[in-house]
CSV table of N, CA, C and O in Angstrom, one decimal:
chain,number,residue,atom,x,y,z
A,295,MET,N,-79.0,80.7,89.5
A,295,MET,CA,-79.2,80.5,88.1
A,295,MET,C,-80.2,79.3,87.9
A,295,MET,O,-79.9,78.3,88.4
A,296,ALA,N,-81.3,79.6,87.3
A,296,ALA,CA,-82.2,78.5,87.0
A,296,ALA,C,-81.9,77.9,85.6
A,296,ALA,O,-81.6,78.5,84.7
A,297,ILE,N,-82.0,76.5,85.6
A,297,ILE,CA,-81.7,75.8,84.4
A,297,ILE,C,-83.1,75.6,83.7
A,297,ILE,O,-84.0,75.1,84.3
A,298,LYS,N,-83.2,76.1,82.5
A,298,LYS,CA,-84.5,76.1,81.8
A,298,LYS,C,-84.6,75.1,80.7
A,298,LYS,O,-85.7,74.7,80.3
A,299,THR,N,-83.5,74.5,80.2
A,299,THR,CA,-83.6,73.5,79.1
A,299,THR,C,-82.6,72.4,79.4
A,299,THR,O,-81.7,72.5,80.2
A,300,LEU,N,-82.9,71.3,78.8
A,300,LEU,CA,-82.1,70.1,78.9
A,300,LEU,C,-80.7,70.4,78.3
A,300,LEU,O,-79.7,69.9,78.9
A,301,GLU,N,-80.6,71.2,77.3
A,301,GLU,CA,-79.3,71.6,76.7
A,301,GLU,C,-78.4,72.3,77.8
A,301,GLU,O,-77.2,72.1,77.8
A,302,GLU,N,-79.0,73.2,78.5
A,302,GLU,CA,-78.3,73.9,79.6
A,302,GLU,C,-77.8,73.0,80.6
A,302,GLU,O,-76.6,73.1,81.1
A,303,LEU,N,-78.6,72.0,81.0
A,303,LEU,CA,-78.1,71.0,82.0
A,303,LEU,C,-77.0,70.1,81.4
A,303,LEU,O,-76.0,69.9,82.1
A,304,GLN,N,-77.1,69.7,80.1
A,304,GLN,CA,-76.0,69.0,79.5
A,304,GLN,C,-74.7,69.7,79.4
A,304,GLN,O,-73.7,69.2,79.6
A,305,LYS,N,-74.8,71.0,79.1
A,305,LYS,CA,-73.6,71.9,79.1
A,305,LYS,C,-73.0,71.9,80.4
A,305,LYS,O,-71.7,71.8,80.6
A,306,ILE,N,-73.7,72.1,81.5
A,306,ILE,CA,-73.2,72.1,82.9
A,306,ILE,C,-72.5,70.8,83.2
A,306,ILE,O,-71.4,70.8,83.7
A,307,ARG,N,-73.1,69.7,82.8
A,307,ARG,CA,-72.6,68.4,83.0
A,307,ARG,C,-71.2,68.2,82.3
A,307,ARG,O,-70.2,67.8,82.8
A,308,GLU,N,-71.2,68.6,81.0
A,308,GLU,CA,-69.9,68.5,80.2
A,308,GLU,C,-68.8,69.4,80.8
A,308,GLU,O,-67.7,69.0,80.9
A,309,ASP,N,-69.2,70.6,81.2
A,309,ASP,CA,-68.2,71.6,81.8
A,309,ASP,C,-67.6,71.0,83.1
A,309,ASP,O,-66.4,71.3,83.4
A,310,ASN,N,-68.3,70.2,83.8
A,310,ASN,CA,-67.8,69.7,85.1
A,310,ASN,C,-67.3,68.3,85.1
A,310,ASN,O,-66.8,67.8,86.0
A,311,LYS,N,-67.4,67.6,83.9
A,311,LYS,CA,-67.0,66.3,83.8
A,311,LYS,C,-65.5,66.0,84.1
A,311,LYS,O,-65.2,65.1,84.7
A,312,SER,N,-64.7,66.9,83.6
A,312,SER,CA,-63.3,66.8,83.8
A,312,SER,C,-62.9,66.9,85.3
A,312,SER,O,-62.1,66.2,85.8
A,313,ARG,N,-63.6,67.7,86.1
A,313,ARG,CA,-63.4,67.9,87.5
A,313,ARG,C,-63.8,66.6,88.2
A,313,ARG,O,-63.1,66.2,89.1
A,314,VAL,N,-64.9,66.0,87.8
A,314,VAL,CA,-65.3,64.7,88.5
A,314,VAL,C,-64.3,63.6,88.1
A,314,VAL,O,-63.9,62.8,89.0
A,315,HIS,N,-63.8,63.6,86.9
A,315,HIS,CA,-62.7,62.6,86.5
A,315,HIS,C,-61.5,62.8,87.4
A,315,HIS,O,-60.9,61.8,87.8
A,316,LEU,N,-61.1,64.0,87.6
A,316,LEU,CA,-59.9,64.2,88.4
A,316,LEU,C,-60.1,63.8,89.9
A,316,LEU,O,-59.2,63.3,90.5
A,317,ARG,N,-61.3,63.8,90.4
A,317,ARG,CA,-61.6,63.4,91.7
A,317,ARG,C,-61.7,61.9,91.9
A,317,ARG,O,-61.3,61.3,92.9
A,318,HIS,N,-62.2,61.2,90.8
A,318,HIS,CA,-62.4,59.8,90.9
A,318,HIS,C,-61.6,58.9,90.0
A,318,HIS,O,-61.5,57.7,90.2
A,319,GLY,N,-61.0,59.5,89.0
A,319,GLY,CA,-60.0,58.8,88.1
A,319,GLY,C,-60.6,57.7,87.3
A,319,GLY,O,-60.0,56.7,86.9
A,320,GLU,N,-61.9,57.9,86.9
A,320,GLU,CA,-62.6,56.9,86.1
A,320,GLU,C,-61.9,56.8,84.7
A,320,GLU,O,-61.3,57.7,84.2
A,321,ASP,N,-61.9,55.5,84.2
A,321,ASP,CA,-61.5,55.2,82.9
A,321,ASP,C,-60.0,55.5,82.6
A,321,ASP,O,-59.6,55.5,81.4
A,322,TYR,N,-59.2,55.7,83.6
A,322,TYR,CA,-57.8,56.0,83.4
A,322,TYR,C,-57.1,54.6,83.4
A,322,TYR,O,-57.2,53.8,84.2
A,323,LYS,N,-56.2,54.4,82.4
A,323,LYS,CA,-55.4,53.3,82.3
A,323,LYS,C,-54.0,53.6,82.3
A,323,LYS,O,-53.6,54.6,81.7
A,324,GLY,N,-53.1,52.9,83.0
A,324,GLY,CA,-51.7,53.2,83.1
A,324,GLY,C,-51.3,53.8,84.4
A,324,GLY,O,-52.1,53.7,85.4
A,325,ASP,N,-50.1,54.3,84.5
A,325,ASP,CA,-49.7,54.9,85.8
A,325,ASP,C,-50.4,56.2,86.1
A,325,ASP,O,-50.6,57.0,85.2
A,326,GLN,N,-50.8,56.3,87.3
A,326,GLN,CA,-51.6,57.5,87.7
A,326,GLN,C,-51.0,58.1,88.9
A,326,GLN,O,-50.6,57.5,89.9
A,327,ILE,N,-50.8,59.4,88.8
A,327,ILE,CA,-50.3,60.3,89.9
A,327,ILE,C,-51.4,60.5,90.8
A,327,ILE,O,-52.5,60.8,90.4
A,328,GLN,N,-51.1,60.4,92.1
A,328,GLN,CA,-52.1,60.8,93.1
A,328,GLN,C,-51.7,62.0,93.9
A,328,GLN,O,-50.6,62.1,94.3
A,329,ILE,N,-52.7,62.9,94.0
A,329,ILE,CA,-52.4,64.1,94.9
A,329,ILE,C,-53.4,63.9,96.0
A,329,ILE,O,-54.6,64.0,95.9
A,330,LEU,N,-52.8,63.8,97.2
A,330,LEU,CA,-53.7,63.6,98.4
A,330,LEU,C,-53.7,64.9,99.2
A,330,LEU,O,-52.6,65.5,99.5
A,331,VAL,N,-54.9,65.4,99.5
A,331,VAL,CA,-55.0,66.7,100.2
A,331,VAL,C,-55.6,66.4,101.6
A,331,VAL,O,-56.7,65.8,101.7
A,332,GLY,N,-54.8,66.8,102.6
A,332,GLY,CA,-55.3,66.5,104.0
A,332,GLY,C,-56.5,67.4,104.3
A,332,GLY,O,-56.5,68.6,104.2
A,333,MET,N,-57.6,66.6,104.6
A,333,MET,CA,-58.9,67.3,104.8
A,333,MET,C,-59.4,67.1,106.2
A,333,MET,O,-60.6,67.0,106.5
A,334,GLY,N,-58.5,66.9,107.2
A,334,GLY,CA,-58.9,66.9,108.6
A,334,GLY,C,-59.4,68.3,109.0
A,334,GLY,O,-59.3,69.2,108.3
A,335,THR,N,-60.0,68.4,110.2
A,335,THR,CA,-60.6,69.7,110.6
A,335,THR,C,-59.5,70.7,110.6
A,335,THR,O,-59.8,71.9,110.3
A,336,CYS,N,-58.3,70.3,111.0
A,336,CYS,CA,-57.2,71.3,111.0
A,336,CYS,C,-56.9,71.8,109.6
A,336,CYS,O,-56.6,73.0,109.5
A,337,GLY,N,-56.9,71.0,108.7
A,337,GLY,CA,-56.6,71.4,107.3
A,337,GLY,C,-57.7,72.2,106.7
A,337,GLY,O,-57.5,73.3,106.1
A,338,ILE,N,-59.0,71.8,107.0
A,338,ILE,CA,-60.1,72.6,106.5
A,338,ILE,C,-60.1,74.0,107.1
A,338,ILE,O,-60.4,75.0,106.4
A,339,ALA,N,-59.8,74.1,108.3
A,339,ALA,CA,-59.8,75.4,109.0
A,339,ALA,C,-58.8,76.4,108.4
A,339,ALA,O,-59.0,77.6,108.5
A,340,VAL,N,-57.7,75.9,107.8
A,340,VAL,CA,-56.8,76.8,107.2
A,340,VAL,C,-56.8,76.8,105.7
A,340,VAL,O,-55.9,77.3,105.0
A,341,GLY,N,-57.9,76.2,105.1
A,341,GLY,CA,-58.1,76.4,103.6
A,341,GLY,C,-57.9,75.2,102.7
A,341,GLY,O,-57.7,75.3,101.5
A,342,ALA,N,-57.9,74.0,103.3
A,342,ALA,CA,-57.7,72.8,102.5
A,342,ALA,C,-58.8,72.6,101.4
A,342,ALA,O,-58.5,72.1,100.3
A,343,ARG,N,-60.0,73.1,101.7
A,343,ARG,CA,-61.0,72.9,100.6
A,343,ARG,C,-60.7,73.8,99.4
A,343,ARG,O,-60.8,73.3,98.3
A,344,GLU,N,-60.2,75.0,99.7
A,344,GLU,CA,-59.8,75.9,98.6
A,344,GLU,C,-58.6,75.3,97.8
A,344,GLU,O,-58.5,75.4,96.6
A,345,THR,N,-57.7,74.7,98.6
A,345,THR,CA,-56.5,74.0,98.0
A,345,THR,C,-56.9,72.9,97.1
A,345,THR,O,-56.5,72.8,95.9
A,346,LEU,N,-57.8,72.0,97.6
A,346,LEU,CA,-58.3,70.9,96.7
A,346,LEU,C,-59.0,71.4,95.5
A,346,LEU,O,-58.7,71.0,94.4
A,347,SER,N,-59.8,72.4,95.6
A,347,SER,CA,-60.5,73.0,94.5
A,347,SER,C,-59.6,73.6,93.5
A,347,SER,O,-59.7,73.5,92.3
A,348,ALA,N,-58.5,74.3,94.0
A,348,ALA,CA,-57.5,74.9,93.1
A,348,ALA,C,-56.8,73.8,92.3
A,348,ALA,O,-56.4,74.0,91.1
A,349,PHE,N,-56.5,72.6,93.0
A,349,PHE,CA,-55.8,71.6,92.2
A,349,PHE,C,-56.8,71.1,91.1
A,349,PHE,O,-56.3,70.9,89.9
A,350,LEU,N,-58.0,70.9,91.4
A,350,LEU,CA,-59.0,70.4,90.3
A,350,LEU,C,-59.0,71.4,89.2
A,350,LEU,O,-59.0,71.0,88.0
A,351,ASP,N,-59.1,72.7,89.5
A,351,ASP,CA,-59.2,73.8,88.5
A,351,ASP,C,-57.9,73.8,87.6
A,351,ASP,O,-58.0,73.9,86.4
A,352,GLU,N,-56.8,73.8,88.3
A,352,GLU,CA,-55.5,73.9,87.6
A,352,GLU,C,-55.2,72.7,86.7
A,352,GLU,O,-54.7,72.8,85.6
A,353,LEU,N,-55.5,71.5,87.2
A,353,LEU,CA,-55.3,70.3,86.4
A,353,LEU,C,-56.2,70.3,85.2
A,353,LEU,O,-55.7,69.9,84.1
A,354,ALA,N,-57.4,70.7,85.4
A,354,ALA,CA,-58.3,70.8,84.2
A,354,ALA,C,-57.8,71.9,83.2
A,354,ALA,O,-57.8,71.7,82.0
A,355,LYS,N,-57.4,73.0,83.7
A,355,LYS,CA,-56.9,74.1,82.9
A,355,LYS,C,-55.7,73.6,82.1
A,355,LYS,O,-55.6,73.9,80.9
A,356,GLN,N,-54.8,72.9,82.7
A,356,GLN,CA,-53.6,72.4,82.1
A,356,GLN,C,-53.8,71.1,81.3
A,356,GLN,O,-52.9,70.6,80.6
A,357,GLN,N,-55.0,70.6,81.3
A,357,GLN,CA,-55.4,69.4,80.6
A,357,GLN,C,-54.5,68.2,81.0
A,357,GLN,O,-54.1,67.4,80.2
A,358,VAL,N,-54.3,68.1,82.3
A,358,VAL,CA,-53.5,66.9,82.8
A,358,VAL,C,-54.5,65.9,83.2
A,358,VAL,O,-55.4,66.1,84.0
A,359,ASP,N,-54.4,64.7,82.6
A,359,ASP,CA,-55.4,63.7,82.8
A,359,ASP,C,-54.9,62.4,83.4
A,359,ASP,O,-55.7,61.5,83.6
A,360,ASN,N,-53.7,62.3,83.8
A,360,ASN,CA,-53.2,61.1,84.5
A,360,ASN,C,-53.1,61.4,86.0
A,360,ASN,O,-52.2,60.8,86.6
A,361,VAL,N,-53.9,62.2,86.6
A,361,VAL,CA,-53.9,62.5,88.0
A,361,VAL,C,-55.2,62.3,88.6
A,361,VAL,O,-56.3,62.6,88.0
A,362,LYS,N,-55.2,61.8,89.9
A,362,LYS,CA,-56.4,61.7,90.7
A,362,LYS,C,-56.1,62.5,91.9
A,362,LYS,O,-55.1,62.3,92.6
A,363,VAL,N,-57.1,63.4,92.2
A,363,VAL,CA,-57.0,64.2,93.4
A,363,VAL,C,-57.9,63.6,94.5
A,363,VAL,O,-59.1,63.3,94.2
A,364,VAL,N,-57.3,63.3,95.6
A,364,VAL,CA,-58.0,62.5,96.7
A,364,VAL,C,-58.0,63.3,98.0
A,364,VAL,O,-56.9,63.6,98.5
A,365,PRO,N,-59.2,63.6,98.5
A,365,PRO,CA,-59.2,64.2,99.9
A,365,PRO,C,-59.0,63.0,100.9
A,365,PRO,O,-59.6,62.0,100.8
A,366,VAL,N,-58.1,63.3,101.9
A,366,VAL,CA,-57.8,62.3,102.9
A,366,VAL,C,-58.0,63.0,104.3
A,366,VAL,O,-58.2,64.2,104.4
A,367,GLY,N,-58.0,62.2,105.3
A,367,GLY,CA,-58.1,62.7,106.6
A,367,GLY,C,-56.8,63.3,107.1
A,367,GLY,O,-55.9,63.7,106.3
A,368,CYS,N,-56.8,63.5,108.4
A,368,CYS,CA,-55.6,64.1,109.0
A,368,CYS,C,-54.3,63.4,108.8
A,368,CYS,O,-54.3,62.1,108.9
A,369,ILE,N,-53.3,64.1,108.4
A,369,ILE,CA,-52.0,63.4,108.1
A,369,ILE,C,-51.1,63.5,109.3
A,369,ILE,O,-50.2,62.7,109.4
A,370,GLY,N,-51.4,64.3,110.3
A,370,GLY,CA,-50.7,64.3,111.6
A,370,GLY,C,-49.7,65.4,111.8
A,370,GLY,O,-49.1,65.4,112.8
A,371,TYR,N,-49.6,66.3,110.9
A,371,TYR,CA,-48.7,67.5,111.1
A,371,TYR,C,-49.6,68.7,111.0
A,371,TYR,O,-49.4,69.6,110.1
A,372,CYS,N,-50.4,68.9,112.0
A,372,CYS,CA,-51.4,70.0,112.0
A,372,CYS,C,-50.8,71.4,111.7
A,372,CYS,O,-51.4,72.2,111.1
A,373,GLN,N,-49.6,71.6,112.3
A,373,GLN,CA,-49.0,72.9,112.2
A,373,GLN,C,-48.6,73.2,110.7
A,373,GLN,O,-48.3,74.4,110.4
A,374,MET,N,-48.6,72.2,109.8
A,374,MET,CA,-48.2,72.4,108.5
A,374,MET,C,-49.3,72.4,107.5
A,374,MET,O,-49.1,72.4,106.3
A,375,GLU,N,-50.5,72.3,108.0
A,375,GLU,CA,-51.7,72.2,107.1
A,375,GLU,C,-51.9,73.5,106.3
A,375,GLU,O,-51.5,74.6,106.8
A,376,PRO,N,-52.5,73.5,105.2
A,376,PRO,CA,-52.9,72.3,104.4
A,376,PRO,C,-51.7,71.5,103.9
A,376,PRO,O,-50.8,72.1,103.3
A,377,ILE,N,-51.7,70.2,104.1
A,377,ILE,CA,-50.7,69.4,103.6
A,377,ILE,C,-51.2,68.7,102.3
A,377,ILE,O,-52.3,68.2,102.2
A,378,VAL,N,-50.3,68.6,101.4
A,378,VAL,CA,-50.5,67.9,100.1
A,378,VAL,C,-49.4,66.9,99.9
A,378,VAL,O,-48.2,67.2,100.0
A,379,MET,N,-49.8,65.6,99.6
A,379,MET,CA,-48.8,64.6,99.3
A,379,MET,C,-49.0,64.2,97.8
A,379,MET,O,-50.1,64.0,97.4
A,380,ILE,N,-47.8,64.1,97.2
A,380,ILE,CA,-47.8,63.7,95.8
A,380,ILE,C,-47.2,62.3,95.7
A,380,ILE,O,-46.1,62.1,96.1
A,381,HIS,N,-48.0,61.5,95.1
A,381,HIS,CA,-47.5,60.1,94.8
A,381,HIS,C,-47.4,59.9,93.3
A,381,HIS,O,-48.4,59.8,92.6
A,382,ILE,N,-46.1,59.8,92.8
A,382,ILE,CA,-45.9,59.5,91.4
A,382,ILE,C,-45.4,58.1,91.4
A,382,ILE,O,-44.5,57.7,92.1
A,383,PRO,N,-45.9,57.2,90.5
A,383,PRO,CA,-45.5,55.8,90.5
A,383,PRO,C,-44.0,55.7,90.3
A,383,PRO,O,-43.4,56.5,89.6
A,384,ASP,N,-43.5,54.7,91.1
A,384,ASP,CA,-42.1,54.4,91.1
A,384,ASP,C,-41.2,55.5,91.6
A,384,ASP,O,-39.9,55.5,91.4
A,385,GLU,N,-41.7,56.5,92.3
A,385,GLU,CA,-40.9,57.5,93.0
A,385,GLU,C,-41.3,57.6,94.5
A,385,GLU,O,-42.4,57.2,94.9
A,386,LYS,N,-40.4,58.1,95.3
A,386,LYS,CA,-40.7,58.3,96.7
A,386,LYS,C,-41.8,59.4,96.8
A,386,LYS,O,-41.7,60.4,96.1
A,387,PRO,N,-42.8,59.2,97.7
A,387,PRO,CA,-43.8,60.2,97.9
A,387,PRO,C,-43.2,61.5,98.4
A,387,PRO,O,-42.2,61.5,99.1
A,388,CYS,N,-43.9,62.6,98.1
A,388,CYS,CA,-43.4,63.9,98.5
A,388,CYS,C,-44.5,64.6,99.2
A,388,CYS,O,-45.7,64.5,98.8
A,389,ALA,N,-44.2,65.3,100.3
A,389,ALA,CA,-45.2,66.1,101.0
A,389,ALA,C,-44.9,67.6,101.0
A,389,ALA,O,-43.7,67.9,101.2
A,390,TYR,N,-45.9,68.4,100.8
A,390,TYR,CA,-45.7,69.8,100.8
A,390,TYR,C,-46.6,70.3,102.0
A,390,TYR,O,-47.7,69.9,102.2
A,391,GLY,N,-46.0,71.4,102.7
A,391,GLY,CA,-46.8,71.9,103.8
A,391,GLY,C,-47.2,73.4,103.5
A,391,GLY,O,-46.6,74.0,102.7
A,392,LYS,N,-48.3,73.8,104.2
A,392,LYS,CA,-48.9,75.1,104.1
A,392,LYS,C,-49.2,75.4,102.6
A,392,LYS,O,-48.8,76.5,102.1
A,393,VAL,N,-49.9,74.5,101.9
A,393,VAL,CA,-50.2,74.6,100.5
A,393,VAL,C,-51.5,75.4,100.4
A,393,VAL,O,-52.6,74.8,100.4
A,394,THR,N,-51.4,76.7,100.2
A,394,THR,CA,-52.6,77.5,100.0
A,394,THR,C,-52.9,77.5,98.5
A,394,THR,O,-52.1,77.1,97.7
A,395,LYS,N,-54.1,77.9,98.2
A,395,LYS,CA,-54.5,77.9,96.8
A,395,LYS,C,-53.6,78.6,95.8
A,395,LYS,O,-53.5,78.2,94.7
A,396,ASP,N,-53.0,79.7,96.3
A,396,ASP,CA,-52.0,80.4,95.4
A,396,ASP,C,-50.8,79.7,95.1
A,396,ASP,O,-50.0,80.1,94.2
A,397,LYS,N,-50.5,78.6,95.8
A,397,LYS,CA,-49.2,77.8,95.6
A,397,LYS,C,-49.5,76.6,94.6
A,397,LYS,O,-48.6,75.9,94.2
A,398,VAL,N,-50.8,76.3,94.4
A,398,VAL,CA,-51.1,75.1,93.6
A,398,VAL,C,-50.6,75.1,92.2
A,398,VAL,O,-50.0,74.2,91.7
A,399,ALA,N,-50.7,76.2,91.5
A,399,ALA,CA,-50.3,76.3,90.1
A,399,ALA,C,-48.8,76.0,89.9
A,399,ALA,O,-48.4,75.3,89.0
A,400,GLY,N,-48.0,76.5,90.9
A,400,GLY,CA,-46.6,76.2,90.9
A,400,GLY,C,-46.3,74.7,91.1
A,400,GLY,O,-45.4,74.1,90.4
A,401,ILE,N,-47.0,74.1,92.0
A,401,ILE,CA,-46.8,72.6,92.2
A,401,ILE,C,-47.2,71.8,90.9
A,401,ILE,O,-46.5,70.9,90.5
A,402,VAL,N,-48.3,72.2,90.4
A,402,VAL,CA,-48.8,71.5,89.1
A,402,VAL,C,-47.7,71.7,88.0
A,402,VAL,O,-47.3,70.7,87.4
A,403,GLN,N,-47.4,72.9,87.8
A,403,GLN,CA,-46.5,73.2,86.7
A,403,GLN,C,-45.1,72.6,86.9
A,403,GLN,O,-44.6,71.9,86.0
A,404,ASN,N,-44.5,72.7,88.1
A,404,ASN,CA,-43.2,72.2,88.3
A,404,ASN,C,-43.1,70.7,88.7
A,404,ASN,O,-42.3,70.0,88.0
A,405,HIS,N,-43.9,70.3,89.6
A,405,HIS,CA,-43.8,68.9,90.1
A,405,HIS,C,-44.6,67.9,89.2
A,405,HIS,O,-44.0,66.9,88.7
A,406,ILE,N,-45.9,68.2,88.9
A,406,ILE,CA,-46.7,67.3,88.2
A,406,ILE,C,-46.3,67.3,86.7
A,406,ILE,O,-46.1,66.2,86.1
A,407,ILE,N,-46.2,68.4,86.1
A,407,ILE,CA,-45.9,68.5,84.7
A,407,ILE,C,-44.4,68.4,84.4
A,407,ILE,O,-44.0,67.6,83.6
A,408,GLY,N,-43.6,69.2,85.2
A,408,GLY,CA,-42.2,69.3,84.9
A,408,GLY,C,-41.4,68.2,85.6
A,408,GLY,O,-40.1,68.2,85.4
A,409,ASN,N,-42.0,67.5,86.6
A,409,ASN,CA,-41.2,66.5,87.4
A,409,ASN,C,-40.1,67.1,88.1
A,409,ASN,O,-39.0,66.4,88.3
A,410,LYS,N,-40.2,68.3,88.6
A,410,LYS,CA,-39.2,69.0,89.4
A,410,LYS,C,-39.8,69.4,90.7
A,410,LYS,O,-40.4,70.5,90.8
A,411,PRO,N,-39.7,68.6,91.8
A,411,PRO,CA,-40.3,68.9,93.0
A,411,PRO,C,-39.8,70.3,93.6
A,411,PRO,O,-38.7,70.7,93.3
A,412,LEU,N,-40.7,71.0,94.3
A,412,LEU,CA,-40.3,72.2,94.9
A,412,LEU,C,-39.8,72.0,96.2
A,412,LEU,O,-40.5,72.0,97.2
A,413,ARG,N,-38.5,71.8,96.3
A,413,ARG,CA,-37.8,71.4,97.6
A,413,ARG,C,-38.0,72.4,98.7
A,413,ARG,O,-38.1,72.0,99.9
A,414,GLU,N,-38.1,73.7,98.4
A,414,GLU,CA,-38.3,74.7,99.4
A,414,GLU,C,-39.7,74.6,100.1
A,414,GLU,O,-39.8,75.2,101.2
A,415,MET,N,-40.6,74.0,99.5
A,415,MET,CA,-42.0,73.8,100.1
A,415,MET,C,-42.2,72.4,100.8
A,415,MET,O,-43.1,72.2,101.4
A,416,MET,N,-41.2,71.5,100.5
A,416,MET,CA,-41.4,70.1,101.1
A,416,MET,C,-41.2,70.1,102.6
A,416,MET,O,-40.5,70.9,103.2
A,417,ILE,N,-41.9,69.2,103.2
A,417,ILE,CA,-41.8,68.9,104.6
A,417,ILE,C,-41.3,67.5,104.8
A,417,ILE,O,-41.6,66.6,103.9
A,418,ASP,N,-40.6,67.2,105.8
A,418,ASP,CA,-40.1,65.9,106.1
A,418,ASP,C,-41.2,65.1,106.9
A,418,ASP,O,-41.5,65.4,108.0
A,419,VAL,N,-41.7,64.1,106.1
A,419,VAL,CA,-42.7,63.3,106.7
A,419,VAL,C,-42.2,61.8,106.8
A,419,VAL,O,-41.6,61.3,105.8
A,420,ASP,N,-42.4,61.2,107.9
A,420,ASP,CA,-42.1,59.8,108.0
A,420,ASP,C,-43.2,58.9,107.4
A,420,ASP,O,-44.2,58.6,108.1
A,421,PHE,N,-43.0,58.5,106.2
A,421,PHE,CA,-44.1,57.8,105.4
A,421,PHE,C,-44.3,56.4,106.0
A,421,PHE,O,-45.4,55.9,105.8
A,422,GLU,N,-43.4,55.9,106.7
A,422,GLU,CA,-43.6,54.6,107.4
A,422,GLU,C,-44.6,54.7,108.5
A,422,GLU,O,-45.3,53.7,108.8
A,423,ARG,N,-44.7,55.8,109.1
A,423,ARG,CA,-45.6,56.0,110.2
A,423,ARG,C,-47.0,56.2,109.8
A,423,ARG,O,-48.0,55.9,110.5
A,424,ILE,N,-47.2,56.7,108.6
A,424,ILE,CA,-48.5,57.1,108.1
A,424,ILE,C,-49.2,55.8,107.6
A,424,ILE,O,-48.7,55.0,106.9
């Protein structure tokens, strides 16, 4: 698709602005939830890029603006990749294993918006070791 006018370029910028905000968390004041997506080679090999992208899409769709999505390196549980860690201020971190893109909407709806972690997807991670 070729961009022919400045207006077309500005529309693309505005359409993608919320995705960039979710990745970098600019201008957010207050408590911020962090979603860490393991992006080591083992995670990427089993779909972590698609998982990260699905989080950005779902958060933008649900208009959730107090979240920052952060790609991180290997978390150390390769057999459970893609791994997603949820850090909500003043709560114990939570880790989910084998988070494919089709599971993202449920995590956002239940855990991020509804504050009800999905226990059946959680993995036991020694956060002191990480």
